[in-house]
Amino acid sequence: MMQGKFLEELSVGQSASLTRAVAEADIVAFAQVTGDTNPVHLDAAYAATTSFGQRIAHGMLSAGYISAVLGTTLPGPGAIYLSQALKFKRPVKIGDEVTAQVTITEINETKAQVTLSTVCTVNGKAVVDGEAVVMVPRKAA
């Protein structure tokens, strides 16, 4: 069984990230799974008439990359999402490489909760930023 880091192994300033290239198939799959079929994501002719001029990825797809870092790396398996605040800054286009990074900003030992700054960037520019709170398992006594 996979286990991430325990509360006692974490410290303010720890950081982790992952990078994913957004593919056409990712956008289509996200639309199918969520039911978000907004044509700005799926219809090139429609998207060309918008302020973006082309199809863009769902904002929550980038947010999903944040979830992936939290659930697989820092804190990792065993962490439970409690909250996530998000601000969408820029569109993500097909082919963009999105880097999701999380950094621990606060540890509440009493509640076994960790607060992390969360940001997704494309070419060094923020496309999504925010803050997450996760519950983290303690080491067995």
PDB file of C-alpha atoms in Angstrom:
ATOM      1  CA  MET A   1       0.000   0.000   0.000  1.00  0.00           C
ATOM      2  CA  MET A   2       1.346   3.430  -0.922  1.00  0.00           C
ATOM      3  CA  GLN A   3       1.772   5.967   1.849  1.00  0.00           C
ATOM      4  CA  GLY A   4       2.612   9.625   1.484  1.00  0.00           C
ATOM      5  CA  LYS A   5       4.338  11.759   4.030  1.00  0.00           C
ATOM      6  CA  PHE A   6       3.085  11.835   7.596  1.00  0.00           C
ATOM      7  CA  LEU A   7       2.348  15.111   9.362  1.00  0.00           C
ATOM      8  CA  GLU A   8       5.545  14.739  11.400  1.00  0.00           C
ATOM      9  CA  GLU A   9       7.618  14.592   8.180  1.00  0.00           C
ATOM     10  CA  LEU A  10       6.332  17.885   6.789  1.00  0.00           C
ATOM     11  CA  SER A  11       7.734  21.399   7.177  1.00  0.00           C
ATOM     12  CA  VAL A  12       6.839  24.869   5.982  1.00  0.00           C
ATOM     13  CA  GLY A  13       8.528  25.568   2.654  1.00  0.00           C
ATOM     14  CA  GLN A  14       8.430  22.008   1.308  1.00  0.00           C
ATOM     15  CA  SER A  15       7.364  22.021  -2.318  1.00  0.00           C
ATOM     16  CA  ALA A  16       6.511  19.611  -5.123  1.00  0.00           C
ATOM     17  CA  SER A  17       5.401  19.933  -8.725  1.00  0.00           C
ATOM     18  CA  LEU A  18       4.449  18.095 -11.896  1.00  0.00           C
ATOM     19  CA  THR A  19       4.253  19.136 -15.531  1.00  0.00           C
ATOM     20  CA  ARG A  20       1.701  17.943 -18.056  1.00  0.00           C
ATOM     21  CA  ALA A  21       1.161  18.857 -21.706  1.00  0.00           C
ATOM     22  CA  VAL A  22      -2.525  19.506 -22.407  1.00  0.00           C
ATOM     23  CA  ALA A  23      -3.667  17.342 -25.298  1.00  0.00           C
ATOM     24  CA  GLU A  24      -6.853  17.403 -27.356  1.00  0.00           C
ATOM     25  CA  ALA A  25      -7.758  14.026 -25.859  1.00  0.00           C
ATOM     26  CA  ASP A  26      -7.442  15.431 -22.308  1.00  0.00           C
ATOM     27  CA  ILE A  27      -9.980  18.160 -23.031  1.00  0.00           C
ATOM     28  CA  VAL A  28     -12.404  15.756 -24.691  1.00  0.00           C
ATOM     29  CA  ALA A  29     -12.063  13.242 -21.838  1.00  0.00           C
ATOM     30  CA  PHE A  30     -12.548  15.970 -19.212  1.00  0.00           C
ATOM     31  CA  ALA A  31     -15.721  17.134 -20.994  1.00  0.00           C
ATOM     32  CA  GLN A  32     -17.037  13.566 -21.124  1.00  0.00           C
ATOM     33  CA  VAL A  33     -16.280  12.819 -17.476  1.00  0.00           C
ATOM     34  CA  THR A  34     -17.654  16.091 -16.083  1.00  0.00           C
ATOM     35  CA  GLY A  35     -20.390  16.850 -18.591  1.00  0.00           C
ATOM     36  CA  ASP A  36     -18.916  20.338 -19.185  1.00  0.00           C
ATOM     37  CA  THR A  37     -19.411  20.572 -22.932  1.00  0.00           C
ATOM     38  CA  ASN A  38     -19.047  24.340 -23.192  1.00  0.00           C
ATOM     39  CA  PRO A  39     -18.208  24.891 -26.885  1.00  0.00           C
ATOM     40  CA  VAL A  40     -15.248  27.156 -26.023  1.00  0.00           C
ATOM     41  CA  HIS A  41     -13.502  23.902 -25.072  1.00  0.00           C
ATOM     42  CA  LEU A  42     -14.758  21.620 -27.844  1.00  0.00           C
ATOM     43  CA  ASP A  43     -15.838  23.591 -30.929  1.00  0.00           C
ATOM     44  CA  ALA A  44     -13.060  25.356 -32.858  1.00  0.00           C
ATOM     45  CA  ALA A  45     -15.492  27.439 -34.960  1.00  0.00           C
ATOM     46  CA  TYR A  46     -17.317  28.680 -31.871  1.00  0.00           C
ATOM     47  CA  ALA A  47     -14.102  29.281 -29.922  1.00  0.00           C
ATOM     48  CA  ALA A  48     -12.744  31.382 -32.803  1.00  0.00           C
ATOM     49  CA  THR A  49     -15.573  33.871 -32.166  1.00  0.00           C
ATOM     50  CA  THR A  50     -14.612  34.333 -28.493  1.00  0.00           C
ATOM     51  CA  SER A  51     -12.044  36.660 -26.961  1.00  0.00           C
ATOM     52  CA  PHE A  52      -9.642  33.689 -26.827  1.00  0.00           C
ATOM     53  CA  GLY A  53      -9.755  33.170 -30.610  1.00  0.00           C
ATOM     54  CA  GLN A  54      -9.303  29.431 -30.213  1.00  0.00           C
ATOM     55  CA  ARG A  55     -10.287  26.468 -28.044  1.00  0.00           C
ATOM     56  CA  ILE A  56      -9.100  26.550 -24.446  1.00  0.00           C
ATOM     57  CA  ALA A  57      -8.838  23.874 -21.790  1.00  0.00           C
ATOM     58  CA  HIS A  58     -11.262  23.710 -18.893  1.00  0.00           C
ATOM     59  CA  GLY A  59      -9.868  25.689 -15.956  1.00  0.00           C
ATOM     60  CA  MET A  60     -10.634  22.783 -13.676  1.00  0.00           C
ATOM     61  CA  LEU A  61      -8.348  20.553 -15.748  1.00  0.00           C
ATOM     62  CA  SER A  62      -5.403  22.627 -14.516  1.00  0.00           C
ATOM     63  CA  ALA A  63      -6.857  22.511 -11.005  1.00  0.00           C
ATOM     64  CA  GLY A  64      -6.877  18.741 -11.354  1.00  0.00           C
ATOM     65  CA  TYR A  65      -3.102  18.811 -11.781  1.00  0.00           C
ATOM     66  CA  ILE A  66      -2.887  20.475  -8.352  1.00  0.00           C
ATOM     67  CA  SER A  67      -4.947  17.614  -6.943  1.00  0.00           C
ATOM     68  CA  ALA A  68      -2.551  15.158  -8.571  1.00  0.00           C
ATOM     69  CA  VAL A  69       0.468  16.705  -6.813  1.00  0.00           C
ATOM     70  CA  LEU A  70      -1.335  16.705  -3.453  1.00  0.00           C
ATOM     71  CA  GLY A  71      -2.552  13.136  -3.814  1.00  0.00           C
ATOM     72  CA  THR A  72       0.601  11.552  -5.202  1.00  0.00           C
ATOM     73  CA  THR A  73       3.603  13.561  -4.000  1.00  0.00           C
ATOM     74  CA  LEU A  74       3.124  16.212  -1.306  1.00  0.00           C
ATOM     75  CA  PRO A  75       1.745  15.198   1.092  1.00  0.00           C
ATOM     76  CA  GLY A  76       0.892  12.197  -1.129  1.00  0.00           C
ATOM     77  CA  PRO A  77      -1.268   9.104  -0.661  1.00  0.00           C
ATOM     78  CA  GLY A  78      -3.357   9.329   2.499  1.00  0.00           C
ATOM     79  CA  ALA A  79      -3.863  13.105   2.299  1.00  0.00           C
ATOM     80  CA  ILE A  80      -7.488  14.233   2.195  1.00  0.00           C
ATOM     81  CA  TYR A  81      -8.530  17.440   0.440  1.00  0.00           C
ATOM     82  CA  LEU A  82     -10.501  19.768   2.733  1.00  0.00           C
ATOM     83  CA  SER A  83     -10.628  22.945   0.649  1.00  0.00           C
ATOM     84  CA  GLN A  84      -9.220  24.667  -2.416  1.00  0.00           C
ATOM     85  CA  ALA A  85      -9.464  28.340  -3.378  1.00  0.00           C
ATOM     86  CA  LEU A  86      -8.698  29.102  -7.024  1.00  0.00           C
ATOM     87  CA  LYS A  87      -8.184  32.178  -9.192  1.00  0.00           C
ATOM     88  CA  PHE A  88      -8.072  31.647 -12.935  1.00  0.00           C
ATOM     89  CA  LYS A  89      -5.572  34.085 -14.457  1.00  0.00           C
ATOM     90  CA  ARG A  90      -5.007  33.087 -18.093  1.00  0.00           C
ATOM     91  CA  PRO A  91      -6.352  30.540 -20.567  1.00  0.00           C
ATOM     92  CA  VAL A  92      -4.605  27.229 -21.198  1.00  0.00           C
ATOM     93  CA  LYS A  93      -4.490  26.103 -24.813  1.00  0.00           C
ATOM     94  CA  ILE A  94      -4.053  22.722 -26.454  1.00  0.00           C
ATOM     95  CA  GLY A  95      -0.337  21.911 -26.431  1.00  0.00           C
ATOM     96  CA  ASP A  96       0.513  24.123 -23.446  1.00  0.00           C
ATOM     97  CA  GLU A  97       2.715  22.565 -20.784  1.00  0.00           C
ATOM     98  CA  VAL A  98       1.159  23.231 -17.400  1.00  0.00           C
ATOM     99  CA  THR A  99       3.322  23.002 -14.281  1.00  0.00           C
ATOM    100  CA  ALA A 100       1.386  22.579 -11.041  1.00  0.00           C
ATOM    101  CA  GLN A 101       3.347  23.446  -7.903  1.00  0.00           C
ATOM    102  CA  VAL A 102       2.332  23.224  -4.251  1.00  0.00           C
ATOM    103  CA  THR A 103       4.252  24.696  -1.315  1.00  0.00           C
ATOM    104  CA  ILE A 104       3.507  24.200   2.367  1.00  0.00           C
ATOM    105  CA  THR A 105       2.769  27.552   4.030  1.00  0.00           C
ATOM    106  CA  GLU A 106       1.293  26.433   7.359  1.00  0.00           C
ATOM    107  CA  ILE A 107       1.008  23.307   9.492  1.00  0.00           C
ATOM    108  CA  ASN A 108      -1.713  22.937  12.115  1.00  0.00           C
ATOM    109  CA  GLU A 109      -0.462  20.067  14.269  1.00  0.00           C
ATOM    110  CA  THR A 110      -3.547  20.084  16.500  1.00  0.00           C
ATOM    111  CA  LYS A 111      -5.922  19.440  13.582  1.00  0.00           C
ATOM    112  CA  ALA A 112      -3.376  17.483  11.457  1.00  0.00           C
ATOM    113  CA  GLN A 113      -4.011  19.952   8.633  1.00  0.00           C
ATOM    114  CA  VAL A 114      -1.588  21.489   6.175  1.00  0.00           C
ATOM    115  CA  THR A 115      -2.139  24.664   4.151  1.00  0.00           C
ATOM    116  CA  LEU A 116      -0.371  24.940   0.813  1.00  0.00           C
ATOM    117  CA  SER A 117      -0.046  27.653  -1.798  1.00  0.00           C
ATOM    118  CA  THR A 118      -1.033  26.238  -5.177  1.00  0.00           C
ATOM    119  CA  VAL A 119      -0.119  27.565  -8.598  1.00  0.00           C
ATOM    120  CA  CYS A 120      -0.236  26.362 -12.188  1.00  0.00           C
ATOM    121  CA  THR A 121       2.008  28.055 -14.720  1.00  0.00           C
ATOM    122  CA  VAL A 122       2.490  27.998 -18.478  1.00  0.00           C
ATOM    123  CA  ASN A 123       5.804  29.393 -19.717  1.00  0.00           C
ATOM    124  CA  GLY A 124       6.477  30.817 -16.252  1.00  0.00           C
ATOM    125  CA  LYS A 125       3.196  32.761 -16.088  1.00  0.00           C
ATOM    126  CA  ALA A 126       0.456  31.871 -13.600  1.00  0.00           C
ATOM    127  CA  VAL A 127      -2.704  30.475 -15.179  1.00  0.00           C
ATOM    128  CA  VAL A 128      -4.273  29.374 -11.867  1.00  0.00           C
ATOM    129  CA  ASP A 129      -3.310  30.196  -8.312  1.00  0.00           C
ATOM    130  CA  GLY A 130      -4.802  29.632  -4.924  1.00  0.00           C
ATOM    131  CA  GLU A 131      -4.572  27.833  -1.622  1.00  0.00           C
ATOM    132  CA  ALA A 132      -5.381  24.293  -0.496  1.00  0.00           C
ATOM    133  CA  VAL A 133      -5.965  22.752   2.912  1.00  0.00           C
ATOM    134  CA  VAL A 134      -5.450  19.022   3.358  1.00  0.00           C
ATOM    135  CA  MET A 135      -5.724  16.623   6.267  1.00  0.00           C
ATOM    136  CA  VAL A 136      -2.595  14.522   6.699  1.00  0.00           C
ATOM    137  CA  PRO A 137      -2.208  11.236   8.588  1.00  0.00           C
ATOM    138  CA  ARG A 138      -0.039  11.125  11.692  1.00  0.00           C
ATOM    139  CA  LYS A 139       2.560   8.455  12.361  1.00  0.00           C
ATOM    140  CA  ALA A 140       1.202   5.623  14.469  1.00  0.00           C
ATOM    141  CA  ALA A 141       2.163   6.061  18.120  1.00  0.00           C
TER     142      ALA A 141
END
